[in-house]
Tab-separated table of C-alpha atoms in Angstrom:
chain	number	residue	atom	x	y	z
A	1	UNK	CA	157.106	45.911	150.737
A	2	UNK	CA	153.959	48.182	150.665
A	3	UNK	CA	152.307	50.755	152.297
A	4	UNK	CA	148.848	50.712	153.895
A	5	UNK	CA	146.984	53.337	155.956
A	6	UNK	CA	144.767	53.072	159.007
A	7	UNK	CA	141.659	55.055	159.148
A	8	UNK	CA	140.882	53.826	162.287
A	9	UNK	CA	137.025	54.995	163.546
A	10	UNK	CA	134.418	57.315	162.971
A	11	UNK	CA	133.646	59.848	166.214
A	12	UNK	CA	131.488	62.155	164.683
A	13	UNK	CA	131.405	65.529	163.163
A	14	UNK	CA	133.096	65.464	159.578
A	15	UNK	CA	135.906	63.003	160.464
A	16	UNK	CA	134.615	60.440	158.094
A	17	UNK	CA	135.333	63.183	155.234
A	18	UNK	CA	138.953	63.609	156.291
A	19	UNK	CA	139.250	59.609	156.467
A	20	UNK	CA	137.963	59.561	152.916
A	21	UNK	CA	140.509	62.534	151.598
A	22	UNK	CA	143.396	60.661	153.527
A	23	UNK	CA	142.445	57.093	151.580
A	24	UNK	CA	142.152	59.088	148.228
A	25	UNK	CA	145.648	60.295	148.614
A	26	UNK	CA	147.112	56.927	149.775
A	27	UNK	CA	145.227	55.617	146.675
A	28	UNK	CA	147.055	58.127	144.468
A	29	UNK	CA	150.098	57.624	145.932
A	30	UNK	CA	149.912	53.818	145.057
A	31	UNK	CA	149.072	52.592	148.748
A	32	UNK	CA	148.128	48.608	148.732
A	33	UNK	CA	145.402	49.012	151.383
A	34	UNK	CA	143.472	51.008	153.636
A	35	UNK	CA	142.367	49.272	157.364
A	36	UNK	CA	139.397	50.240	159.329
A	37	UNK	CA	138.942	49.525	162.994
A	38	UNK	CA	135.864	48.740	165.326
A	39	UNK	CA	135.497	48.905	169.493
A	40	UNK	CA	132.330	49.937	170.832
A	41	UNK	CA	131.654	53.001	168.610
A	42	UNK	CA	131.837	52.993	164.478
A	43	UNK	CA	131.536	49.874	162.989
A	44	UNK	CA	134.133	48.763	160.378
A	45	UNK	CA	131.718	47.111	157.713
A	46	UNK	CA	129.906	50.288	157.173
A	47	UNK	CA	132.855	52.492	156.683
A	48	UNK	CA	134.780	50.307	154.813
A	49	UNK	CA	131.727	49.964	151.959
A	50	UNK	CA	131.343	53.728	151.892
A	51	UNK	CA	135.374	54.084	151.099
A	52	UNK	CA	134.920	51.220	148.741
A	53	UNK	CA	132.267	53.139	146.643
A	54	UNK	CA	134.591	55.965	146.293
A	55	UNK	CA	137.944	54.473	145.480
A	56	UNK	CA	139.016	52.003	142.440
A	57	UNK	CA	142.382	50.500	143.186
A	58	UNK	CA	143.325	50.574	146.973
A	59	UNK	CA	142.178	47.173	149.005
A	60	UNK	CA	139.772	47.679	151.787
A	61	UNK	CA	140.557	45.947	154.939
A	62	UNK	CA	139.046	45.003	158.273
A	63	UNK	CA	141.118	45.633	161.237
A	64	UNK	CA	139.495	44.136	162.755
A	65	UNK	CA	135.769	42.597	162.759
A	66	UNK	CA	135.647	41.593	166.366
A	67	UNK	CA	134.502	37.847	166.345
A	68	UNK	CA	132.359	38.409	169.453
A	69	UNK	CA	130.002	40.796	167.462
A	70	UNK	CA	129.313	38.531	164.473
A	71	UNK	CA	128.378	34.917	163.880
A	72	UNK	CA	130.775	33.355	161.305
A	73	UNK	CA	128.015	33.244	159.319
A	74	UNK	CA	127.362	36.671	159.138
A	75	UNK	CA	130.763	37.665	158.776
A	76	UNK	CA	131.213	35.564	155.699
A	77	UNK	CA	128.026	37.223	154.459
A	78	UNK	CA	129.543	40.687	155.072
A	79	UNK	CA	132.992	39.440	153.815
A	80	UNK	CA	131.241	38.054	150.316
A	81	UNK	CA	129.280	41.276	150.130
A	82	UNK	CA	132.358	43.781	150.462
A	83	UNK	CA	134.439	41.511	148.233
A	84	UNK	CA	131.639	41.564	145.413
A	85	UNK	CA	130.948	45.759	145.862
A	86	UNK	CA	134.424	46.439	145.968
A	87	UNK	CA	135.484	44.228	142.767
A	88	UNK	CA	137.710	41.761	144.706
A	89	UNK	CA	139.298	44.460	146.871
A	90	UNK	CA	138.312	43.216	150.342
A	91	UNK	CA	140.794	41.722	153.210
A	92	UNK	CA	139.118	39.971	156.054
A	93	UNK	CA	140.800	40.841	159.293
A	94	UNK	CA	139.516	39.105	162.424
A	95	UNK	CA	140.138	39.470	166.254
A	96	UNK	CA	138.780	38.374	169.391
A	97	UNK	CA	138.929	41.867	171.013
A	98	UNK	CA	139.434	41.550	174.992
A	99	UNK	CA	137.647	40.643	177.782
A	100	UNK	CA	136.127	43.855	178.736
A	101	UNK	CA	134.658	44.560	175.323
A	102	UNK	CA	133.796	40.809	174.448
A	103	UNK	CA	131.801	40.380	177.808
A	104	UNK	CA	131.051	43.911	178.592
A	105	UNK	CA	129.812	44.914	175.193
A	106	UNK	CA	128.767	42.006	173.107
A	107	UNK	CA	127.759	39.440	175.919
A	108	UNK	CA	130.135	36.705	174.954
A	109	UNK	CA	132.323	34.971	177.375
A	110	UNK	CA	136.204	35.235	177.010
A	111	UNK	CA	136.924	31.831	177.028
A	112	UNK	CA	139.021	30.001	174.962
A	113	UNK	CA	139.880	32.694	172.404
A	114	UNK	CA	142.205	30.405	170.203
A	115	UNK	CA	139.812	27.581	170.018
A	116	UNK	CA	137.076	29.860	169.325
A	117	UNK	CA	139.068	31.736	166.846
A	118	UNK	CA	140.075	28.429	165.080
A	119	UNK	CA	136.421	27.046	164.800
A	120	UNK	CA	135.368	30.803	163.580
A	121	UNK	CA	137.668	30.992	160.791
A	122	UNK	CA	136.654	27.151	159.756
A	123	UNK	CA	133.020	28.258	159.362
A	124	UNK	CA	133.846	31.461	157.697
A	125	UNK	CA	136.055	30.079	155.197
A	126	UNK	CA	133.811	27.053	154.293
A	127	UNK	CA	130.845	29.586	153.769
A	128	UNK	CA	133.159	31.980	151.496
A	129	UNK	CA	134.154	28.811	149.452
A	130	UNK	CA	130.291	28.653	149.186
A	131	UNK	CA	130.011	24.943	150.626
A	132	UNK	CA	127.002	23.800	152.407
A	133	UNK	CA	128.117	24.614	155.646
A	134	UNK	CA	127.618	21.950	158.569
A	135	UNK	CA	130.078	22.434	161.526
A	136	UNK	CA	130.316	20.556	165.174
A	137	UNK	CA	132.731	22.404	167.460
A	138	UNK	CA	132.827	23.235	170.845
A	139	UNK	CA	131.464	26.852	170.242
A	140	UNK	CA	129.952	26.692	166.965
A	141	UNK	CA	127.332	23.803	165.928
A	142	UNK	CA	125.812	24.274	162.435
A	143	UNK	CA	122.640	23.331	162.292
A	144	UNK	CA	121.515	23.363	165.475
A	145	UNK	CA	120.631	19.937	166.378
A	146	UNK	CA	117.218	18.849	167.079
A	147	UNK	CA	115.417	21.593	165.542
A	148	UNK	CA	114.234	22.905	162.171
A	149	UNK	CA	117.662	24.248	161.083
A	150	UNK	CA	119.396	23.017	157.804
A	151	UNK	CA	122.773	23.227	156.738
A	152	UNK	CA	122.817	26.324	154.154
A	153	UNK	CA	125.012	27.698	151.432
A	154	UNK	CA	125.879	31.264	150.909
A	155	UNK	CA	124.007	32.816	147.878
A	156	UNK	CA	126.571	35.763	147.193
A	157	UNK	CA	129.303	34.700	145.322
A	158	UNK	CA	132.977	36.792	146.166
A	159	UNK	CA	134.682	38.023	143.509
A	160	UNK	CA	137.458	36.140	144.509
A	161	UNK	CA	137.782	32.331	144.843
A	162	UNK	CA	139.571	32.983	148.418
A	163	UNK	CA	139.098	36.377	150.419
A	164	UNK	CA	142.408	36.834	152.408
A	165	UNK	CA	142.154	36.378	156.146
A	166	UNK	CA	144.134	38.057	158.626
A	167	UNK	CA	144.495	37.584	162.272
A	168	UNK	CA	145.289	40.196	164.755
A	169	UNK	CA	147.414	38.568	167.253
A	170	UNK	CA	149.654	39.666	170.177
A	171	UNK	CA	150.728	36.861	172.195
A	172	UNK	CA	152.896	33.774	171.336
A	173	UNK	CA	150.279	31.219	171.209
A	174	UNK	CA	147.957	33.611	169.124
A	175	UNK	CA	150.566	34.423	166.600
A	176	UNK	CA	151.066	30.747	165.975
A	177	UNK	CA	147.659	30.445	165.302
A	178	UNK	CA	147.884	33.239	162.518
A	179	UNK	CA	150.567	31.159	161.042
A	180	UNK	CA	148.485	28.397	160.987
A	181	UNK	CA	145.432	29.282	159.667
A	182	UNK	CA	145.679	32.724	158.207
A	183	UNK	CA	146.959	34.529	155.161
A	184	UNK	CA	148.242	37.503	157.183
A	185	UNK	CA	148.765	38.786	160.470
A	186	UNK	CA	147.970	42.516	161.805
A	187	UNK	CA	150.628	43.579	164.203
A	188	UNK	CA	150.566	46.477	166.688
A	189	UNK	CA	153.276	48.294	168.496
A	190	UNK	CA	155.582	46.642	166.109
A	191	UNK	CA	159.617	47.536	166.641
A	192	UNK	CA	161.785	46.016	163.642
A	193	UNK	CA	164.083	44.749	166.234
A	194	UNK	CA	161.331	42.597	167.963
A	195	UNK	CA	159.600	41.270	164.861
A	196	UNK	CA	162.101	38.625	164.279
A	197	UNK	CA	160.825	36.778	167.769
A	198	UNK	CA	157.100	37.361	166.715
A	199	UNK	CA	157.713	35.997	163.287
A	200	UNK	CA	159.575	32.983	164.932
A	201	UNK	CA	155.962	31.842	166.274
A	202	UNK	CA	154.205	32.387	163.027
A	203	UNK	CA	156.673	30.075	161.591
A	204	UNK	CA	156.256	27.668	164.067
A	205	UNK	CA	152.373	27.987	163.204
A	206	UNK	CA	153.040	27.789	159.688
A	207	UNK	CA	154.869	24.606	159.699
A	208	UNK	CA	151.898	22.737	161.426
A	209	UNK	CA	150.363	23.266	157.874
A	210	UNK	CA	153.478	22.902	155.898
A	211	UNK	CA	153.592	26.105	154.733
A	212	UNK	CA	156.387	28.961	154.728
A	213	UNK	CA	156.259	32.776	154.880
A	214	UNK	CA	155.935	33.061	151.222
A	215	UNK	CA	152.714	35.017	150.452
A	216	UNK	CA	151.884	35.653	154.135
A	217	UNK	CA	151.359	39.305	154.681
A	218	UNK	CA	153.108	40.657	157.562
A	219	UNK	CA	151.463	43.700	158.462
A	220	UNK	CA	152.880	46.148	160.961
A	221	UNK	CA	151.117	49.115	162.425
A	222	UNK	CA	153.128	51.941	162.571
A	223	UNK	CA	152.475	55.505	163.753
A	224	UNK	CA	153.668	58.403	161.450
A	225	UNK	CA	154.668	62.029	162.205
A	226	UNK	CA	157.257	63.985	160.461
A	227	UNK	CA	159.553	66.773	161.829
A	228	UNK	CA	163.163	67.719	162.211
A	229	UNK	CA	162.861	67.297	166.130
A	230	UNK	CA	162.322	63.518	166.515
A	231	UNK	CA	161.418	63.637	170.273
A	232	UNK	CA	158.665	66.276	169.456
A	233	UNK	CA	157.557	64.179	166.774
A	234	UNK	CA	157.091	61.434	169.187
A	235	UNK	CA	154.933	63.325	172.018
A	236	UNK	CA	151.702	62.719	169.763
A	237	UNK	CA	152.346	59.349	169.814
A	238	UNK	CA	152.480	59.190	173.704
A	239	UNK	CA	148.689	58.889	174.388
A	240	UNK	CA	148.254	55.820	172.208
A	241	UNK	CA	150.987	53.950	173.329
A	242	UNK	CA	149.880	54.868	177.164
A	243	UNK	CA	146.430	53.763	176.378
A	244	UNK	CA	147.376	50.278	175.061
A	245	UNK	CA	150.189	49.522	177.312
A	246	UNK	CA	148.385	50.962	180.451
A	247	UNK	CA	144.409	50.861	179.900
A	248	UNK	CA	143.533	48.774	177.079
A	249	UNK	CA	142.298	45.934	179.374
A	250	UNK	CA	142.531	45.173	183.240
A	251	UNK	CA	145.482	44.994	185.421
A	252	UNK	CA	145.139	41.093	185.338
A	253	UNK	CA	144.763	40.912	181.629
A	254	UNK	CA	146.170	43.245	179.016
A	255	UNK	CA	147.857	41.934	175.937
A	256	UNK	CA	149.520	44.963	175.130
A	257	UNK	CA	151.134	45.321	178.552
A	258	UNK	CA	152.324	41.743	178.168
A	259	UNK	CA	153.750	42.600	174.835
A	260	UNK	CA	155.646	45.481	176.160
A	261	UNK	CA	157.212	43.307	178.793
A	262	UNK	CA	158.420	40.806	176.380
A	263	UNK	CA	160.098	43.556	174.317
A	264	UNK	CA	162.120	44.543	177.209
A	265	UNK	CA	160.057	47.327	179.171
A	266	UNK	CA	158.813	45.361	182.264
A	267	UNK	CA	159.737	48.286	184.588
A	268	UNK	CA	158.151	50.834	182.466
A	269	UNK	CA	155.029	48.725	181.563
A	270	UNK	CA	154.338	48.124	185.284
A	271	UNK	CA	154.553	51.867	186.228
A	272	UNK	CA	152.691	53.149	182.591
A	273	UNK	CA	149.648	50.987	183.767
A	274	UNK	CA	149.709	52.053	187.591
A	275	UNK	CA	149.603	55.752	186.616
A	276	UNK	CA	147.133	55.015	183.984
A	277	UNK	CA	144.727	52.709	186.057
A	278	UNK	CA	145.064	55.376	188.705
A	279	UNK	CA	143.362	58.228	186.388
A	280	UNK	CA	147.095	59.877	185.986
A	281	UNK	CA	146.756	59.574	182.170
A	282	UNK	CA	149.305	62.524	181.409
A	283	UNK	CA	151.698	61.057	183.798
A	284	UNK	CA	151.066	57.684	182.027
A	285	UNK	CA	151.819	59.405	179.074
A	286	UNK	CA	154.972	60.969	180.042
A	287	UNK	CA	156.385	57.414	181.234
A	288	UNK	CA	156.583	55.781	177.877
A	289	UNK	CA	160.049	55.769	177.167
A	290	UNK	CA	161.278	57.483	173.866
A	291	UNK	CA	163.055	54.524	172.852
A	292	UNK	CA	159.828	52.741	172.575
A	293	UNK	CA	158.184	55.409	170.718
A	294	UNK	CA	160.927	55.615	168.540
A	295	UNK	CA	160.846	51.705	168.168
A	296	UNK	CA	157.106	51.646	167.153
A	297	UNK	CA	156.815	54.636	165.034
A	298	UNK	CA	158.056	56.284	161.491
A	299	UNK	CA	159.258	59.578	162.741
A	300	UNK	CA	161.572	62.383	161.425
A	301	UNK	CA	162.060	63.528	157.910
A	302	UNK	CA	162.235	61.436	154.791
A	303	UNK	CA	165.738	60.040	154.929
A	304	UNK	CA	165.241	58.957	158.722
A	305	UNK	CA	161.916	57.097	157.592
A	306	UNK	CA	163.783	55.401	154.629
A	307	UNK	CA	165.962	53.608	157.108
A	308	UNK	CA	163.313	52.672	159.752
A	309	UNK	CA	161.303	51.169	156.402
A	310	UNK	CA	164.386	49.215	155.182
A	311	UNK	CA	164.717	47.957	159.127
A	312	UNK	CA	160.907	46.882	158.568
A	313	UNK	CA	161.526	45.002	155.446
A	314	UNK	CA	164.823	43.325	156.752
A	315	UNK	CA	162.992	41.923	159.613
A	316	UNK	CA	160.046	40.471	157.433
A	317	UNK	CA	157.437	43.060	157.270
A	318	UNK	CA	155.503	43.155	153.848
A	319	UNK	CA	152.937	45.727	154.493
A	320	UNK	CA	153.685	48.980	156.727
A	321	UNK	CA	150.498	50.385	157.659
A	322	UNK	CA	150.457	53.858	158.906
A	323	UNK	CA	148.441	55.957	161.251
A	324	UNK	CA	148.939	59.438	160.572
A	325	UNK	CA	149.037	61.486	164.179
A	326	UNK	CA	149.465	65.277	162.742
A	327	UNK	CA	146.877	67.583	164.210
A	328	UNK	CA	145.057	68.328	160.871
A	329	UNK	CA	144.226	66.151	157.673
A	330	UNK	CA	146.355	68.605	155.231
A	331	UNK	CA	149.355	67.930	157.358
A	332	UNK	CA	148.437	64.275	157.715
A	333	UNK	CA	148.267	64.182	153.724
A	334	UNK	CA	151.700	65.613	153.671
A	335	UNK	CA	153.153	63.272	155.919
A	336	UNK	CA	151.672	60.593	153.887
A	337	UNK	CA	153.534	61.953	150.846
A	338	UNK	CA	156.453	61.915	152.808
A	339	UNK	CA	156.400	58.447	153.683
A	340	UNK	CA	156.047	57.362	150.038
A	341	UNK	CA	158.930	59.246	149.033
A	342	UNK	CA	160.955	57.663	152.171
A	343	UNK	CA	159.747	54.053	150.710
A	344	UNK	CA	160.994	54.978	147.119
A	345	UNK	CA	164.121	56.249	148.364
A	346	UNK	CA	164.808	52.952	150.778
A	347	UNK	CA	164.721	50.734	147.805
A	348	UNK	CA	162.463	48.289	149.518
A	349	UNK	CA	159.016	48.944	147.694
A	350	UNK	CA	157.552	47.473	145.047
């Protein structure tokens, strides 16, 4: 099992410089990859290109490029360019986002996301193989019929023969799709006690292409906070958990709320959502159970973290992507060092 680093977004000020300090520390500690995200602020591609230019060994990954934000051809162009500029260190994470962002920000209907993802990945992979791309699907047709368009081939050659594709998936059917068409899965709100159930769906998808989990990268996204008082360490994670369970989507469609329900927190998930959508954000944060926070996070000291990393490895995780929650970049760096020591202590790293 390897460690990764989530750097999230750029919000303004000098936070991009803090991100770079964290990535350089992670690289020095031997982390495998750093992931950048996008929603409706900073984009992942620009941040990753800037990070890649100032590092040498750590992989740079999109977690994720939003499928409604780019045509598949544009994603292939960006992936090939980033792979070449990083000397073969780019990982392509993809996700459909949610209805509010897809329709409200990008103007793309959130319909049949599984089929749209399947077609999208088909085209991206064909383009990255530098095939002449012609495709007939429900959502994508290349070239358009009865017009001047012609089938084209990507002119820039990636460093690698295959740029690894990851899917961000939450629901059972999307997990199956990840197992069937992707090289890895980007998970979120991951408790090792529930990971086996999720991997069952991924395995079912892999059986559709007669491929097992060997080589498939199971990436669990994990908040990180050190401290002797684990309840105090969990508190900074409350806002993150409440946002996803309560506010990341509408009352009718929130994938993360549904996930919390499947994890055994049905009553709590409803309460958190009711409070969050009622603008009672602090109360929503307080309603997140400590057990949930502890389950999805790496909390406490080195020895406790080593036990948790062992649990992740035994459950099937191959990469633990850490999101440091400390208030200062100096403490976040210190926490990354503690996590690296915990992985060494656990004996499950490589």
